[in-house]
mmCIF file of C-alpha atoms in Angstrom:
data_model
loop_
_atom_site.group_PDB
_atom_site.id
_atom_site.type_symbol
_atom_site.label_atom_id
_atom_site.label_comp_id
_atom_site.label_asym_id
_atom_site.label_seq_id
_atom_site.Cartn_x
_atom_site.Cartn_y
_atom_site.Cartn_z
ATOM 1 C CA MET A 20 81.249 97.637 152.074
ATOM 2 C CA THR A 21 78.703 94.971 151.271
ATOM 3 C CA VAL A 22 78.684 93.046 148.018
ATOM 4 C CA ALA A 23 75.486 94.782 146.905
ATOM 5 C CA SER A 24 76.956 98.258 147.347
ATOM 6 C CA GLN A 25 80.132 97.222 145.532
ATOM 7 C CA VAL A 26 78.117 96.038 142.557
ATOM 8 C CA LYS A 27 76.112 99.242 142.653
ATOM 9 C CA GLN A 28 79.307 101.286 142.579
ATOM 10 C CA THR A 29 80.517 99.442 139.489
ATOM 11 C CA LEU A 30 77.100 99.998 137.972
ATOM 12 C CA ALA A 31 77.402 103.737 138.617
ATOM 13 C CA THR A 32 80.848 103.886 136.950
ATOM 14 C CA LEU A 33 79.469 101.955 134.007
ATOM 15 C CA LYS A 34 76.504 104.282 133.624
ATOM 16 C CA GLY A 35 78.792 107.322 133.781
ATOM 17 C CA SER A 36 81.027 105.868 131.059
ATOM 18 C CA GLN A 37 77.933 105.051 129.041
ATOM 19 C CA ALA A 38 76.878 108.709 129.181
ATOM 20 C CA THR A 39 80.330 109.830 127.955
ATOM 21 C CA LEU A 40 80.158 107.281 125.129
ATOM 22 C CA ARG A 41 76.756 108.628 124.179
ATOM 23 C CA ILE A 42 78.076 112.201 123.992
ATOM 24 C CA TYR A 43 80.970 111.091 121.775
ATOM 25 C CA SER A 44 78.727 108.990 119.540
ATOM 26 C CA GLU A 45 76.681 112.130 118.865
ATOM 27 C CA GLN A 46 79.602 114.586 118.551
ATOM 28 C CA ILE A 47 81.976 112.537 116.423
ATOM 29 C CA ARG A 48 82.194 113.699 112.793
ATOM 30 C CA ASN A 49 83.437 110.542 111.103
ATOM 31 C CA ASN A 50 80.726 108.005 110.214
ATOM 32 C CA GLU A 51 82.952 104.986 110.730
ATOM 33 C CA SER A 52 84.002 106.138 114.208
ATOM 34 C CA ALA A 53 80.426 107.059 115.086
ATOM 35 C CA ALA A 54 79.346 103.496 114.216
ATOM 36 C CA VAL A 55 81.999 102.070 116.571
ATOM 37 C CA PHE A 56 80.789 104.284 119.426
ATOM 38 C CA HIS A 57 77.122 103.404 118.782
ATOM 39 C CA ASP A 58 78.055 99.717 118.813
ATOM 40 C CA ALA A 59 79.939 100.155 122.105
ATOM 41 C CA LEU A 60 76.895 101.924 123.540
ATOM 42 C CA ASP A 61 74.661 98.961 122.671
ATOM 43 C CA LYS A 62 77.106 96.546 124.327
ATOM 44 C CA THR A 63 77.233 98.553 127.564
ATOM 45 C CA ARG A 64 73.423 98.578 127.643
ATOM 46 C CA ASP A 65 73.372 94.757 127.866
ATOM 47 C CA ILE A 66 75.960 94.779 130.648
ATOM 48 C CA VAL A 67 74.008 97.438 132.589
ATOM 49 C CA ASN A 68 70.865 95.269 132.373
ATOM 50 C CA ASP A 69 72.678 92.187 133.684
ATOM 51 C CA LEU A 70 74.294 94.115 136.543
ATOM 52 C CA GLU A 71 71.026 95.780 137.543
ATOM 53 C CA LYS A 72 69.350 92.381 137.802
ATOM 54 C CA ARG A 73 72.208 91.076 139.936
ATOM 55 C CA ALA A 74 72.116 94.143 142.189
ATOM 56 C CA GLN A 75 68.382 93.585 142.803
ATOM 57 C CA ALA A 76 68.946 89.902 143.590
ATOM 58 C CA LEU A 77 71.714 90.837 146.046
ATOM 59 C CA GLU A 78 69.472 93.359 147.781
ATOM 60 C CA LEU A 79 66.915 90.600 148.315
ATOM 61 C CA GLN A 80 69.617 88.421 149.847
ATOM 62 C CA GLU A 81 70.907 91.169 152.132
ATOM 63 C CA PRO A 82 67.733 93.042 153.103
ATOM 64 C CA GLN A 83 69.420 94.430 156.243
ATOM 65 C CA TYR A 84 71.760 96.551 154.044
ATOM 66 C CA ARG A 85 69.077 97.790 151.627
ATOM 67 C CA GLY A 86 69.693 101.236 150.203
ATOM 68 C CA ASN A 87 73.389 101.306 151.060
ATOM 69 C CA MET B 1 95.343 167.858 80.750
ATOM 70 C CA GLU B 2 98.663 167.896 82.447
ATOM 71 C CA GLU B 3 100.861 164.934 81.633
ATOM 72 C CA TRP B 4 101.264 163.723 85.219
ATOM 73 C CA ILE B 5 97.511 163.449 85.635
ATOM 74 C CA GLN B 6 97.349 161.354 82.462
ATOM 75 C CA VAL B 7 100.025 159.018 83.817
ATOM 76 C CA LEU B 8 98.193 158.797 87.131
ATOM 77 C CA ILE B 9 94.845 157.872 85.577
ATOM 78 C CA ARG B 10 96.406 155.449 83.079
ATOM 79 C CA THR B 11 98.413 153.730 85.796
ATOM 80 C CA ILE B 12 95.377 153.264 88.032
ATOM 81 C CA ILE B 13 93.336 151.778 85.167
ATOM 82 C CA LEU B 14 96.227 149.507 84.137
ATOM 83 C CA PHE B 15 96.673 148.419 87.732
ATOM 84 C CA ILE B 16 93.075 147.206 87.830
ATOM 85 C CA ILE B 17 93.263 145.559 84.378
ATOM 86 C CA THR B 18 96.510 143.731 85.161
ATOM 87 C CA PHE B 19 95.159 142.612 88.524
ATOM 88 C CA ILE B 20 92.097 141.080 86.830
ATOM 89 C CA LEU B 21 94.220 139.478 84.080
ATOM 90 C CA VAL B 22 96.613 137.847 86.533
ATOM 91 C CA ARG B 23 93.714 136.532 88.593
ATOM 92 C CA LEU B 24 92.151 135.099 85.425
ATOM 93 C CA MET B 25 95.423 133.336 84.605
ATOM 94 C CA GLY B 26 95.032 131.162 87.661
ATOM 95 C CA LYS B 27 96.262 130.756 91.186
ATOM 96 C CA ARG B 28 99.149 128.383 90.623
ATOM 97 C CA ASN B 29 102.234 129.001 92.709
ATOM 98 C CA ILE B 30 104.716 130.990 90.618
ATOM 99 C CA ALA B 31 107.685 129.058 92.057
ATOM 100 C CA ARG B 32 106.101 125.815 90.811
ATOM 101 C CA LEU B 33 105.439 126.913 87.239
ATOM 102 C CA SER B 34 107.112 125.368 84.252
ATOM 103 C CA PRO B 35 109.320 127.942 82.470
ATOM 104 C CA PHE B 36 106.905 129.145 79.803
ATOM 105 C CA PRO B 37 104.096 130.621 81.962
ATOM 106 C CA VAL B 38 106.757 132.568 83.863
ATOM 107 C CA VAL B 39 107.717 134.213 80.555
ATOM 108 C CA SER B 40 104.137 135.366 79.956
ATOM 109 C CA TYR B 41 103.956 136.825 83.480
ATOM 110 C CA ILE B 42 107.164 138.770 82.872
ATOM 111 C CA VAL B 43 105.959 140.059 79.468
ATOM 112 C CA ILE B 44 102.690 141.230 81.032
ATOM 113 C CA ALA B 45 104.596 143.015 83.802
ATOM 114 C CA VAL B 46 106.955 144.745 81.380
ATOM 115 C CA LEU B 47 104.160 145.749 78.991
ATOM 116 C CA THR B 48 102.127 147.223 81.847
ATOM 117 C CA ALA B 49 105.087 149.249 83.069
ATOM 118 C CA LEU B 50 105.850 150.567 79.563
ATOM 119 C CA ILE B 51 102.230 151.549 78.855
ATOM 120 C CA SER B 52 101.755 153.271 82.191
ATOM 121 C CA ILE B 53 104.718 155.622 81.639
ATOM 122 C CA ASN B 54 103.626 156.193 78.032
ATOM 123 C CA LEU B 55 106.580 154.545 76.299
ATOM 124 C CA ILE B 56 104.225 152.602 74.038
ATOM 125 C CA ASN B 57 100.998 153.717 72.426
ATOM 126 C CA ILE B 58 98.171 152.755 74.760
ATOM 127 C CA ALA B 59 96.040 151.033 72.089
ATOM 128 C CA PHE B 60 98.933 148.906 70.775
ATOM 129 C CA GLY B 61 99.965 148.157 74.337
ATOM 130 C CA LEU B 62 96.515 146.946 75.355
ATOM 131 C CA VAL B 63 96.300 144.649 72.304
ATOM 132 C CA ALA B 64 99.654 143.063 73.172
ATOM 133 C CA LEU B 65 98.633 142.780 76.817
ATOM 134 C CA GLY B 66 95.382 141.038 75.861
ATOM 135 C CA VAL B 67 97.149 138.524 73.601
ATOM 136 C CA TRP B 68 99.747 137.690 76.277
ATOM 137 C CA ALA B 69 96.974 137.111 78.810
ATOM 138 C CA ILE B 70 94.526 135.190 76.625
ATOM 139 C CA LEU B 71 96.996 132.874 74.852
ATOM 140 C CA PRO B 72 98.350 131.302 78.077
ATOM 141 C CA ILE B 73 94.759 130.720 79.278
ATOM 142 C CA ALA B 74 93.846 129.113 75.936
ATOM 143 C CA MET B 75 96.980 126.991 76.096
ATOM 144 C CA GLU B 76 96.125 125.766 79.578
ATOM 145 C CA TYR B 77 92.684 124.669 78.359
ATOM 146 C CA LEU B 78 94.263 122.825 75.420
ATOM 147 C CA GLU B 79 96.739 121.171 77.804
ATOM 148 C CA ILE B 80 93.847 119.825 79.874
ATOM 149 C CA LYS B 81 92.107 118.486 76.771
ATOM 150 C CA SER B 82 95.119 116.981 75.009
ATOM 151 C CA LYS B 83 97.915 114.927 76.580
ATOM 152 C CA TRP B 84 100.054 115.354 73.484
ATOM 153 C CA PHE B 85 99.778 119.146 73.681
ATOM 154 C CA HIS B 86 100.482 119.044 77.403
ATOM 155 C CA ASP B 87 103.741 117.125 76.885
ATOM 156 C CA LEU B 88 104.703 119.528 74.099
ATOM 157 C CA VAL B 89 104.163 122.663 76.191
ATOM 158 C CA SER B 90 104.932 121.668 79.779
ATOM 159 C CA GLY B 91 107.413 118.931 78.967
ATOM 160 C CA LYS B 92 107.598 115.532 80.546
ATOM 161 C CA GLU B 93 109.174 114.517 83.824
ATOM 162 C CA THR B 94 112.659 113.010 83.562
ATOM 163 C CA VAL B 95 113.708 109.957 85.550
ATOM 164 C CA LEU B 96 117.079 110.706 87.177
ATOM 165 C CA ILE B 97 117.544 107.654 89.400
ATOM 166 C CA LYS B 98 116.082 104.260 88.607
ATOM 167 C CA HIS B 99 116.462 101.090 90.716
ATOM 168 C CA GLY B 100 118.974 103.013 92.830
ATOM 169 C CA LYS B 101 121.207 103.840 89.839
ATOM 170 C CA ILE B 102 121.847 107.356 88.509
ATOM 171 C CA MET B 103 120.910 107.749 84.838
ATOM 172 C CA GLU B 104 123.829 109.804 83.508
ATOM 173 C CA GLU B 105 122.128 110.527 80.153
ATOM 174 C CA SER B 106 119.181 112.071 82.017
ATOM 175 C CA LEU B 107 121.540 114.304 83.989
ATOM 176 C CA LEU B 108 123.076 115.504 80.748
ATOM 177 C CA GLN B 109 119.649 116.043 79.213
ATOM 178 C CA THR B 110 118.433 118.140 82.168
ATOM 179 C CA ARG B 111 121.850 119.880 82.405
ATOM 180 C CA LEU B 112 122.191 118.898 86.039
ATOM 181 C CA THR B 113 125.631 118.409 87.586
ATOM 182 C CA GLY B 114 126.362 115.722 90.133
ATOM 183 C CA GLU B 115 126.556 118.387 92.859
ATOM 184 C CA ASP B 116 123.127 119.747 91.874
ATOM 185 C CA LEU B 117 121.605 116.292 92.103
ATOM 186 C CA LEU B 118 123.189 115.620 95.501
ATOM 187 C CA ARG B 119 122.019 118.980 96.838
ATOM 188 C CA GLU B 120 118.451 118.311 95.698
ATOM 189 C CA LEU B 121 118.536 114.826 97.224
ATOM 190 C CA ARG B 122 119.784 116.239 100.535
ATOM 191 C CA ALA B 123 116.952 118.752 100.470
ATOM 192 C CA LYS B 124 114.621 115.740 100.393
ATOM 193 C CA ASN B 125 116.468 114.230 103.368
ATOM 194 C CA ALA B 126 118.248 111.605 101.268
ATOM 195 C CA PHE B 127 121.839 112.066 102.390
ATOM 196 C CA SER B 128 122.955 108.644 101.281
ATOM 197 C CA MET B 129 122.592 107.548 97.669
ATOM 198 C CA ALA B 130 122.183 103.999 98.956
ATOM 199 C CA ASP B 131 118.781 104.950 100.409
ATOM 200 C CA VAL B 132 117.331 106.211 97.138
ATOM 201 C CA GLU B 133 115.370 103.836 94.916
ATOM 202 C CA PHE B 134 113.947 106.308 92.407
ATOM 203 C CA ALA B 135 114.112 110.033 91.727
ATOM 204 C CA VAL B 136 112.407 112.120 89.088
ATOM 205 C CA MET B 137 112.662 115.710 87.889
ATOM 206 C CA GLU B 138 109.203 117.161 87.379
ATOM 207 C CA SER B 139 108.444 119.491 84.493
ATOM 208 C CA THR B 140 108.700 122.386 86.984
ATOM 209 C CA GLY B 141 112.333 121.454 87.759
ATOM 210 C CA GLU B 142 111.536 120.129 91.199
ATOM 211 C CA ILE B 143 113.161 116.795 92.123
ATOM 212 C CA ASN B 144 111.104 114.207 93.987
ATOM 213 C CA VAL B 145 112.579 111.177 95.675
ATOM 214 C CA PHE B 146 111.221 107.722 96.409
ATOM 215 C CA MET B 147 113.214 106.057 99.194
ATOM 216 C CA LYS B 148 114.037 102.355 99.434
ATOM 217 C CA SER B 149 111.210 100.593 101.241
ATOM 218 C CA ASP B 150 113.283 99.914 104.393
ATOM 219 C CA LYS B 151 114.316 103.580 104.640
ATOM 220 C CA LYS B 152 110.829 105.002 104.533
ATOM 221 C CA PRO B 153 109.283 106.411 107.718
ATOM 222 C CA VAL B 154 107.267 103.850 109.629
ATOM 223 C CA THR B 155 103.500 104.268 109.416
ATOM 224 C CA ALA B 156 100.776 102.858 111.642
ATOM 225 C CA HIS B 157 99.916 100.550 108.761
ATOM 226 C CA ASP B 158 103.468 99.084 108.757
ATOM 227 C CA LEU B 159 103.191 98.323 112.476
ATOM 228 C CA GLY B 160 99.752 96.791 112.052
ATOM 229 C CA ILE B 161 98.218 99.274 114.479
ATOM 230 C CA LYS B 162 94.620 100.234 113.942
ATOM 231 C CA THR B 163 94.043 103.969 114.182
ATOM 232 C CA ALA B 164 90.794 105.882 114.381
ATOM 233 C CA PRO B 165 89.757 107.636 111.181
ATOM 234 C CA LEU B 166 89.764 111.367 111.858
ATOM 235 C CA ALA B 167 88.062 114.324 110.241
ATOM 236 C CA GLU B 168 89.944 117.622 109.927
ATOM 237 C CA PRO B 169 89.777 119.979 112.928
ATOM 238 C CA GLN B 170 87.673 123.099 112.407
ATOM 239 C CA THR B 171 88.707 126.531 113.644
ATOM 240 C CA VAL B 172 85.788 128.116 115.482
ATOM 241 C CA VAL B 173 87.437 131.114 117.181
ATOM 242 C CA LEU B 174 90.179 133.279 115.652
ATOM 243 C CA ASP B 175 91.559 136.428 117.265
ATOM 244 C CA GLY B 176 88.701 136.500 119.764
ATOM 245 C CA ASN B 177 85.995 136.405 117.083
ATOM 246 C CA ILE B 178 83.569 133.514 116.769
ATOM 247 C CA LEU B 179 83.544 132.076 113.229
ATOM 248 C CA ASN B 180 79.916 131.198 112.670
ATOM 249 C CA GLU B 181 80.241 129.248 109.437
ATOM 250 C CA PRO B 182 82.522 126.407 110.634
ATOM 251 C CA LEU B 183 80.604 126.271 113.897
ATOM 252 C CA ALA B 184 77.305 125.814 112.052
ATOM 253 C CA SER B 185 78.822 123.203 109.722
ATOM 254 C CA LEU B 186 79.643 121.126 112.831
ATOM 255 C CA GLY B 187 76.041 121.395 113.980
ATOM 256 C CA LEU B 188 77.113 123.492 116.977
ATOM 257 C CA ASN B 189 76.284 127.047 118.016
ATOM 258 C CA LYS B 190 77.502 129.984 120.099
ATOM 259 C CA GLU B 191 75.710 128.681 123.182
ATOM 260 C CA TRP B 192 77.619 125.385 123.011
ATOM 261 C CA LEU B 193 80.896 127.293 122.680
ATOM 262 C CA GLY B 194 79.923 129.494 125.615
ATOM 263 C CA ILE B 195 79.243 126.459 127.806
ATOM 264 C CA GLU B 196 82.525 124.751 126.827
ATOM 265 C CA LEU B 197 84.544 127.911 127.545
ATOM 266 C CA GLU B 198 82.767 128.342 130.864
ATOM 267 C CA LYS B 199 83.671 124.759 131.778
ATOM 268 C CA MET B 200 87.329 125.658 131.165
ATOM 269 C CA GLY B 201 86.881 128.889 133.060
ATOM 270 C CA VAL B 202 88.007 131.292 130.308
ATOM 271 C CA SER B 203 86.190 134.207 128.700
ATOM 272 C CA LEU B 204 85.811 134.580 124.946
ATOM 273 C CA ASP B 205 87.858 137.807 124.690
ATOM 274 C CA ASN B 206 90.871 135.964 126.130
ATOM 275 C CA VAL B 207 90.729 133.284 123.412
ATOM 276 C CA PHE B 208 93.070 133.756 120.451
ATOM 277 C CA LEU B 209 92.245 130.481 118.742
ATOM 278 C CA ALA B 210 89.858 127.597 119.360
ATOM 279 C CA GLN B 211 89.547 124.417 117.326
ATOM 280 C CA VAL B 212 87.054 121.564 117.495
ATOM 281 C CA ASP B 213 88.606 118.190 116.725
ATOM 282 C CA SER B 214 87.046 115.144 115.102
ATOM 283 C CA PHE B 215 85.714 113.929 118.484
ATOM 284 C CA GLY B 216 83.997 117.251 119.197
ATOM 285 C CA ASP B 217 86.563 118.212 121.855
ATOM 286 C CA LEU B 218 87.611 121.849 122.087
ATOM 287 C CA TYR B 219 91.260 122.974 121.992
ATOM 288 C CA VAL B 220 91.892 126.544 123.146
ATOM 289 C CA ASP B 221 94.876 128.910 122.881
ATOM 290 C CA LEU B 222 94.728 132.023 125.065
ATOM 291 C CA PHE B 223 96.155 135.527 124.691
ATOM 292 C CA ASP B 224 97.363 135.246 128.270
ATOM 293 C CA ASP B 225 100.008 132.508 128.109
ATOM 294 C CA ALA B 226 100.504 132.592 131.881
ATOM 295 C CA ILE B 227 97.235 130.695 132.327
ATOM 296 C CA ILE B 228 97.755 126.956 132.048
ATOM 297 C CA LEU B 229 94.636 125.190 130.826
ATOM 298 C CA PRO B 230 93.939 121.573 131.656
ATOM 299 C CA GLN B 231 94.088 119.624 128.398
ATOM 300 C CA PRO B 232 90.978 117.529 127.721
ATOM 301 C CA GLN B 233 91.592 114.021 129.080
ATOM 302 C CA VAL B 234 88.026 112.737 128.821
ATOM 303 C CA LYS B 235 88.938 109.973 126.387
ATOM 304 C CA GLU B 236 91.792 108.625 128.551
ATOM 305 C CA LEU B 237 89.515 108.784 131.601
ATOM 306 C CA LEU B 238 86.779 106.880 129.784
ATOM 307 C CA TYR B 239 89.250 104.151 128.853
ATOM 308 C CA ALA B 240 90.477 103.935 132.455
ATOM 309 C CA ASN B 241 86.865 103.637 133.666
ATOM 310 C CA PHE B 242 86.230 100.690 131.383
ATOM 311 C CA GLU B 243 89.439 99.062 132.606
ATOM 312 C CA LYS B 244 88.223 99.468 136.177
ATOM 313 C CA ILE B 245 84.829 97.960 135.290
ATOM 314 C CA HIS B 246 86.611 95.003 133.708
ATOM 315 C CA ALA B 247 88.697 94.475 136.853
ATOM 316 C CA ASP B 248 85.597 94.742 139.086
ATOM 317 C CA LEU B 249 83.615 92.214 137.078
ATOM 318 C CA THR B 250 86.532 89.767 137.081
ATOM 319 C CA THR B 251 86.844 90.082 140.878
ATOM 320 C CA TYR B 252 83.111 89.506 141.416
ATOM 321 C CA SER B 253 83.147 86.429 139.188
ATOM 322 C CA MET B 254 85.875 84.954 141.393
ATOM 323 C CA GLU B 255 84.285 85.910 144.702
ATOM 324 C CA THR B 256 80.690 84.843 144.181
ATOM 325 C CA GLN B 257 79.480 81.368 145.232
ATOM 326 C CA ASN B 258 76.423 81.521 142.978
ATOM 327 C CA GLU B 259 77.173 79.583 139.775
ATOM 328 C CA GLN B 260 74.703 81.576 137.673
ATOM 329 C CA ALA B 261 76.123 84.903 138.850
ATOM 330 C CA LYS B 262 79.679 83.639 138.259
ATOM 331 C CA GLU B 263 78.790 82.850 134.657
ATOM 332 C CA MET B 264 77.082 86.239 134.201
ATOM 333 C CA TYR B 265 80.052 88.183 135.626
ATOM 334 C CA SER B 266 82.672 86.404 133.530
ATOM 335 C CA ARG B 267 80.555 86.734 130.389
ATOM 336 C CA ASN B 268 80.240 90.489 130.919
ATOM 337 C CA ALA B 269 83.919 90.828 131.851
ATOM 338 C CA GLU B 270 84.726 89.253 128.492
ATOM 339 C CA LYS B 271 82.370 91.719 126.773
ATOM 340 C CA VAL B 272 84.085 94.689 128.434
ATOM 341 C CA LYS B 273 87.448 93.291 127.365
ATOM 342 C CA GLN B 274 86.295 93.144 123.750
ATOM 343 C CA LEU B 275 84.967 96.669 124.095
ATOM 344 C CA LEU B 276 88.351 97.874 125.370
ATOM 345 C CA GLU B 277 90.125 96.284 122.394
ATOM 346 C CA LYS B 278 87.746 97.974 120.016
ATOM 347 C CA LEU B 279 87.806 101.428 121.631
ATOM 348 C CA LYS B 280 91.575 101.556 122.230
ATOM 349 C CA PRO B 281 92.491 103.177 118.862
ATOM 350 C CA TYR B 282 89.789 105.776 119.378
ATOM 351 C CA LEU B 283 90.399 106.647 123.017
ATOM 352 C CA LEU B 284 94.152 106.279 123.500
ATOM 353 C CA ARG B 285 95.748 107.300 120.190
#
């Protein structure tokens, strides 16, 4: 597996977890807990942005493996 | 009119009147009443029985019944308004054990023998007198015990563990019937329930009880106990996913040659670590 595809896999896991967090942040019935989940959601958004940028940069460096 | 018909009609009417009177007198547990209200309940019961078999004149009987019902209600109102009146009627609690020492005068005053006290303490799981700091007899006769601080059950607070605040679970299915009111109060509907049950692969008529917890997860108990349902593990899985992401990011930060990327990976790994710390009480406990 190339570095780019590894990073993409992590990105996919992260996005999946983000979706689960989003469901919980909507479903949860306690305001305090809901705030914690919303906060966590914001944090993951930053990480997703950083990783997406890195994945793009890696694809440019390894054009022969693009799309893998 | 024949006498038995009179008794029949009078008994039915009295049944309804007494039912209403007792409901008006409140819903407090009869085992937890202080002695006096119990007396008024007994008088009402006896009066009703005597009137219904015509041992007392019905008019006199109803007057007595009314007084015995209204006076306790009036007294309860006065007790709420006046502390002095409350202490007079319901009595005050008596301290039986103070600073770990039995107050013998209090025992005498409450006419409690040593055996009685020990039995009551054992009922509260205090088998050793050395563990008891304070005990009090309430005005209802019940004895409550305050244990020494090192003998109290450990709480999450004692251990310094942060726990997630939880709301009470709501029952949404009972005996195979959907309860619409709790479901609506959660902001959910029948369609949502249908989808969740379908995900578990059970049909509604097989569900005896379903509850939605604070996180919005569904717990289901089936009529058919042979079917083993997978318990929801979404929260544990989510935590494990974040742990994996943390491990991945740490690995990348070590592997990459690019200084900028190294910095970015380790910064985000640190962020995920903080996230894990914060979510742990919510996802794992």
